[in-house]
Amino acid sequence: MTESAGGFEDPPAEVLAAAAAAFGLLASSARLHLMWALSQGECDVTHLADRVGGALPAVSQHLAKLKLAGLVRSRREGRRQVYYIDDPDVVTLVRVMVGQLTARSQQASAPVHRLRGIGG
């Protein structure tokens, strides 16, 4: 690891690669919407699909990817699969990012600008 000007050590390449992969998953507006919903509290897949306006199979696939990445977890309650985020830092990250962009979009002087070349 190398030290930066701020006194913090740079993380290893493996950590940066894992972080990039996690951010890559969140680059999908559908998955980010699911993360936003789950940052408000646990929910089953049917209610999540209704909330985000997605088809149940597509929402299930998005949740499976988020689960494989370790961003969400699930537990079975009878026949329902309930999803949740158990890492408070992930909840904070999602809430801060979406909250800041929402606040900016509501200010006439600072609209949210979409980056060119970035899909969502």
Coordinates of N, CA and C in Angstrom, one line a residue:
M1 N 0.8 -1.2 0.0 CA 0.0 0.0 0.0 C 0.9 1.2 0.0
T2 N 0.4 2.3 -0.7 CA 1.1 3.5 -0.7 C 0.3 4.6 0.0
E3 N 1.1 5.5 0.6 CA 0.4 6.6 1.3 C 0.1 7.8 0.4
S4 N -1.1 8.3 0.6 CA -1.5 9.5 -0.2 C -1.2 10.7 0.5
A5 N -1.4 11.9 -0.1 CA -1.1 13.2 0.5 C -1.9 13.4 1.8
G6 N -3.1 12.8 1.8 CA -4.0 13.0 3.0 C -3.6 12.2 4.2
G7 N -2.6 11.3 4.1 CA -2.2 10.5 5.2 C -2.9 9.1 5.2
F8 N -3.8 8.9 4.3 CA -4.4 7.6 4.3 C -3.7 6.7 3.3
E9 N -3.6 5.4 3.7 CA -3.0 4.4 2.8 C -4.0 4.0 1.7
D10 N -3.4 3.8 0.5 CA -4.3 3.4 -0.6 C -4.6 1.9 -0.4
P11 N -5.9 1.5 -0.6 CA -6.3 0.1 -0.4 C -5.6 -0.8 -1.5
P12 N -5.6 -2.1 -1.2 CA -5.0 -3.0 -2.2 C -5.9 -3.1 -3.4
A13 N -5.3 -3.5 -4.5 CA -6.0 -3.6 -5.8 C -7.2 -4.5 -5.7
E14 N -7.2 -5.5 -4.9 CA -8.3 -6.4 -4.8 C -9.5 -5.7 -4.1
V15 N -9.2 -4.9 -3.2 CA -10.3 -4.1 -2.5 C -10.9 -3.1 -3.5
L16 N -10.1 -2.4 -4.2 CA -10.6 -1.5 -5.2 C -11.4 -2.2 -6.3
A17 N -11.0 -3.4 -6.7 CA -11.7 -4.2 -7.7 C -13.1 -4.6 -7.1
A18 N -13.1 -5.0 -5.9 CA -14.4 -5.4 -5.3 C -15.3 -4.2 -5.1
A19 N -14.8 -3.0 -4.8 CA -15.6 -1.8 -4.6 C -16.1 -1.4 -6.0
A20 N -15.3 -1.5 -7.0 CA -15.7 -1.1 -8.4 C -16.9 -2.1 -8.8
A21 N -16.8 -3.3 -8.5 CA -17.8 -4.3 -8.9 C -19.1 -4.0 -8.1
A22 N -19.0 -3.6 -6.9 CA -20.2 -3.2 -6.1 C -20.9 -2.0 -6.7
F23 N -20.0 -1.0 -7.0 CA -20.5 0.3 -7.6 C -21.1 0.0 -8.9
G24 N -20.5 -1.0 -9.7 CA -21.1 -1.3 -11.0 C -22.5 -1.9 -10.9
L25 N -22.7 -2.7 -9.9 CA -24.1 -3.2 -9.6 C -25.1 -2.1 -9.3
L26 N -24.6 -1.1 -8.6 CA -25.4 0.0 -8.2 C -25.6 1.0 -9.4
A27 N -24.9 0.8 -10.5 CA -25.0 1.7 -11.6 C -26.3 1.5 -12.4
S28 N -27.0 0.4 -12.1 CA -28.3 0.1 -12.7 C -29.3 0.9 -11.9
S29 N -30.1 1.7 -12.5 CA -31.2 2.4 -11.8 C -32.2 1.5 -11.1
A30 N -32.5 0.3 -11.8 CA -33.4 -0.6 -11.2 C -32.8 -1.2 -9.9
R31 N -31.5 -1.6 -9.9 CA -30.9 -2.1 -8.7 C -30.8 -1.0 -7.6
L32 N -30.5 0.2 -8.0 CA -30.3 1.3 -7.0 C -31.7 1.6 -6.4
H33 N -32.8 1.5 -7.2 CA -34.1 1.7 -6.7 C -34.4 0.6 -5.6
L34 N -34.1 -0.6 -5.9 CA -34.3 -1.7 -4.9 C -33.4 -1.4 -3.7
M35 N -32.2 -1.0 -3.8 CA -31.4 -0.7 -2.6 C -32.0 0.5 -1.8
W36 N -32.5 1.5 -2.5 CA -33.1 2.6 -1.9 C -34.3 2.1 -1.1
A37 N -35.2 1.3 -1.7 CA -36.3 0.7 -1.0 C -35.9 -0.1 0.2
L38 N -34.9 -0.9 0.1 CA -34.4 -1.7 1.2 C -33.7 -0.9 2.3
S39 N -33.2 0.2 1.9 CA -32.6 1.1 2.9 C -33.6 1.7 3.8
Q40 N -34.9 1.6 3.4 CA -36.0 2.1 4.3 C -36.5 1.0 5.2
G41 N -36.2 -0.3 4.9 CA -36.6 -1.4 5.7 C -36.8 -2.6 4.9
E42 N -36.8 -3.8 5.5 CA -36.9 -5.1 4.8 C -38.2 -5.2 4.1
C43 N -38.2 -6.1 3.1 CA -39.4 -6.2 2.2 C -39.3 -7.5 1.5
D44 N -40.5 -8.1 1.2 CA -40.5 -9.3 0.3 C -40.5 -8.9 -1.1
V45 N -40.2 -9.9 -2.0 CA -39.9 -9.6 -3.4 C -41.2 -9.1 -4.1
T46 N -42.4 -9.5 -3.7 CA -43.6 -9.1 -4.3 C -43.8 -7.6 -4.0
H47 N -43.7 -7.2 -2.8 CA -43.8 -5.8 -2.5 C -42.8 -4.9 -3.1
L48 N -41.5 -5.4 -3.2 CA -40.5 -4.7 -3.9 C -40.8 -4.5 -5.3
A49 N -41.3 -5.5 -6.0 CA -41.7 -5.4 -7.4 C -42.8 -4.4 -7.6
D50 N -43.7 -4.4 -6.7 CA -44.8 -3.4 -6.8 C -44.3 -2.0 -6.5
R51 N -43.4 -1.8 -5.6 CA -42.8 -0.5 -5.2 C -42.0 0.1 -6.3
V52 N -41.1 -0.7 -7.0 CA -40.2 -0.2 -8.0 C -40.9 -0.3 -9.4
G53 N -42.0 -0.9 -9.5 CA -42.7 -1.0 -10.8 C -42.0 -2.0 -11.7
G54 N -41.4 -3.0 -11.2 CA -40.7 -4.0 -12.0 C -41.5 -5.3 -12.1
A55 N -41.2 -6.1 -13.1 CA -41.8 -7.5 -13.2 C -41.1 -8.3 -12.1
L56 N -41.9 -9.2 -11.5 CA -41.4 -10.1 -10.4 C -40.1 -10.8 -10.8
P57 N -40.1 -11.5 -12.0 CA -38.8 -12.2 -12.4 C -37.6 -11.3 -12.5
A58 N -37.8 -10.1 -13.1 CA -36.7 -9.2 -13.2 C -36.2 -8.7 -11.8
V59 N -37.1 -8.4 -10.9 CA -36.7 -7.9 -9.6 C -36.0 -9.1 -8.9
S60 N -36.5 -10.3 -9.0 CA -35.8 -11.4 -8.4 C -34.4 -11.6 -8.9
Q61 N -34.2 -11.4 -10.2 CA -32.8 -11.5 -10.7 C -31.9 -10.4 -10.2
H62 N -32.4 -9.2 -10.1 CA -31.7 -8.1 -9.6 C -31.3 -8.3 -8.1
L63 N -32.2 -8.8 -7.4 CA -32.0 -9.2 -6.0 C -30.9 -10.3 -5.8
A64 N -31.0 -11.2 -6.7 CA -30.0 -12.3 -6.7 C -28.6 -11.8 -6.9
K65 N -28.5 -10.9 -7.8 CA -27.2 -10.3 -8.1 C -26.7 -9.5 -6.9
L66 N -27.6 -8.7 -6.3 CA -27.2 -7.9 -5.1 C -26.8 -8.8 -4.0
K67 N -27.5 -9.9 -3.8 CA -27.2 -10.9 -2.8 C -25.9 -11.5 -3.0
L68 N -25.6 -11.9 -4.2 CA -24.3 -12.5 -4.5 C -23.1 -11.6 -4.2
A69 N -23.4 -10.3 -4.4 CA -22.4 -9.3 -4.2 C -22.2 -9.0 -2.7
G70 N -23.2 -9.5 -1.9 CA -23.1 -9.2 -0.4 C -23.7 -7.9 0.0
L71 N -24.5 -7.3 -0.9 CA -25.1 -6.0 -0.6 C -26.4 -6.1 0.1
V72 N -27.1 -7.3 -0.2 CA -28.4 -7.5 0.5 C -28.3 -9.0 1.0
R73 N -29.2 -9.3 2.0 CA -29.4 -10.6 2.5 C -30.8 -10.9 2.4
S74 N -31.2 -12.2 2.7 CA -32.6 -12.6 2.7 C -32.8 -13.7 3.8
R75 N -34.0 -13.8 4.1 CA -34.4 -14.9 5.0 C -35.8 -15.3 4.6
R76 N -36.1 -16.6 4.9 CA -37.4 -17.1 4.5 C -38.4 -16.9 5.7
E77 N -39.6 -16.4 5.4 CA -40.7 -16.4 6.4 C -41.9 -17.1 5.7
G78 N -42.0 -18.3 6.1 CA -43.0 -19.2 5.5 C -42.7 -19.3 4.0
R79 N -43.6 -18.9 3.1 CA -43.4 -19.0 1.7 C -42.8 -17.7 1.1
R80 N -42.6 -16.7 1.9 CA -42.1 -15.4 1.5 C -40.6 -15.4 1.7
Q81 N -39.9 -14.8 0.7 CA -38.5 -14.5 0.8 C -38.3 -13.0 1.2
V82 N -37.8 -12.7 2.3 CA -37.7 -11.3 2.8 C -36.3 -10.8 2.6
Y83 N -36.1 -9.7 2.0 CA -34.8 -9.1 1.7 C -34.5 -7.9 2.6
Y84 N -33.3 -7.7 2.9 CA -32.9 -6.6 3.8 C -31.4 -6.3 3.6
I85 N -31.0 -5.1 4.0 CA -29.6 -4.7 4.0 C -29.2 -4.8 5.5
D86 N -28.2 -5.6 5.8 CA -27.8 -5.6 7.2 C -26.5 -4.9 7.5
D87 N -26.0 -4.1 6.6 CA -24.8 -3.3 6.8 C -25.2 -1.9 6.9
P88 N -25.1 -1.3 8.0 CA -25.6 0.1 8.2 C -24.7 1.1 7.3
D89 N -23.5 0.8 7.0 CA -22.7 1.6 6.1 C -23.3 1.6 4.7
V90 N -23.7 0.5 4.2 CA -24.3 0.4 2.9 C -25.6 1.2 2.9
V91 N -26.4 1.1 3.9 CA -27.7 1.9 4.0 C -27.3 3.4 4.0
T92 N -26.3 3.8 4.7 CA -25.9 5.2 4.8 C -25.4 5.7 3.4
L93 N -24.6 4.9 2.7 CA -24.1 5.2 1.4 C -25.3 5.5 0.4
V94 N -26.2 4.6 0.4 CA -27.4 4.7 -0.5 C -28.2 5.9 -0.2
R95 N -28.5 6.1 1.1 CA -29.3 7.2 1.5 C -28.7 8.6 1.3
V96 N -27.4 8.7 1.5 CA -26.7 9.9 1.3 C -26.6 10.3 -0.2
M97 N -26.2 9.3 -1.0 CA -26.1 9.6 -2.5 C -27.5 9.9 -3.1
V98 N -28.5 9.1 -2.8 CA -29.8 9.4 -3.4 C -30.4 10.7 -2.8
G99 N -30.2 10.9 -1.5 CA -30.7 12.1 -0.8 C -30.1 13.4 -1.4
Q100 N -28.8 13.3 -1.6 CA -28.1 14.5 -2.1 C -28.5 14.8 -3.5
L101 N -28.6 13.8 -4.3 CA -29.1 14.1 -5.7 C -30.5 14.5 -5.8
T102 N -31.3 14.0 -4.9 CA -32.7 14.5 -4.8 C -32.8 15.9 -4.4
A103 N -32.0 16.3 -3.4 CA -32.0 17.7 -2.9 C -31.5 18.6 -4.1
R104 N -30.5 18.2 -4.8 CA -30.0 19.0 -5.9 C -31.0 19.2 -7.0
S105 N -31.7 18.1 -7.3 CA -32.7 18.2 -8.4 C -33.9 19.1 -8.0
Q106 N -34.1 19.3 -6.7 CA -35.2 20.2 -6.3 C -34.8 21.6 -6.2
Q107 N -33.5 21.9 -6.4 CA -33.0 23.3 -6.4 C -32.9 23.7 -7.9
A108 N -33.6 24.8 -8.2 CA -33.6 25.3 -9.6 C -32.2 25.7 -10.1
S109 N -31.3 26.1 -9.2 CA -30.0 26.5 -9.6 C -29.0 25.4 -9.8
A110 N -29.3 24.2 -9.3 CA -28.4 23.1 -9.4 C -29.1 21.8 -9.8
P111 N -29.6 21.7 -11.1 CA -30.2 20.5 -11.5 C -29.3 19.3 -11.6
V112 N -29.8 18.1 -11.5 CA -29.0 16.9 -11.7 C -28.7 16.8 -13.1
H113 N -27.4 16.6 -13.4 CA -27.0 16.4 -14.8 C -26.6 14.9 -15.0
R114 N -27.1 14.4 -16.1 CA -26.8 13.0 -16.5 C -25.4 13.0 -17.1
L115 N -24.5 12.2 -16.7 CA -23.2 12.1 -17.3 C -23.3 11.5 -18.7
R116 N -22.6 12.1 -19.7 CA -22.7 11.6 -21.1 C -22.0 10.2 -21.1
G117 N -22.6 9.3 -21.9 CA -21.9 8.0 -22.1 C -22.2 7.0 -21.0
I118 N -23.0 7.4 -20.0 CA -23.2 6.5 -18.9 C -24.7 6.0 -19.0
G119 N -24.8 4.7 -19.0 CA -26.2 4.1 -19.1 C -26.7 3.9 -17.7
G120 N -28.0 3.7 -17.6 CA -28.6 3.5 -16.3 C -29.6 2.5 -16.3

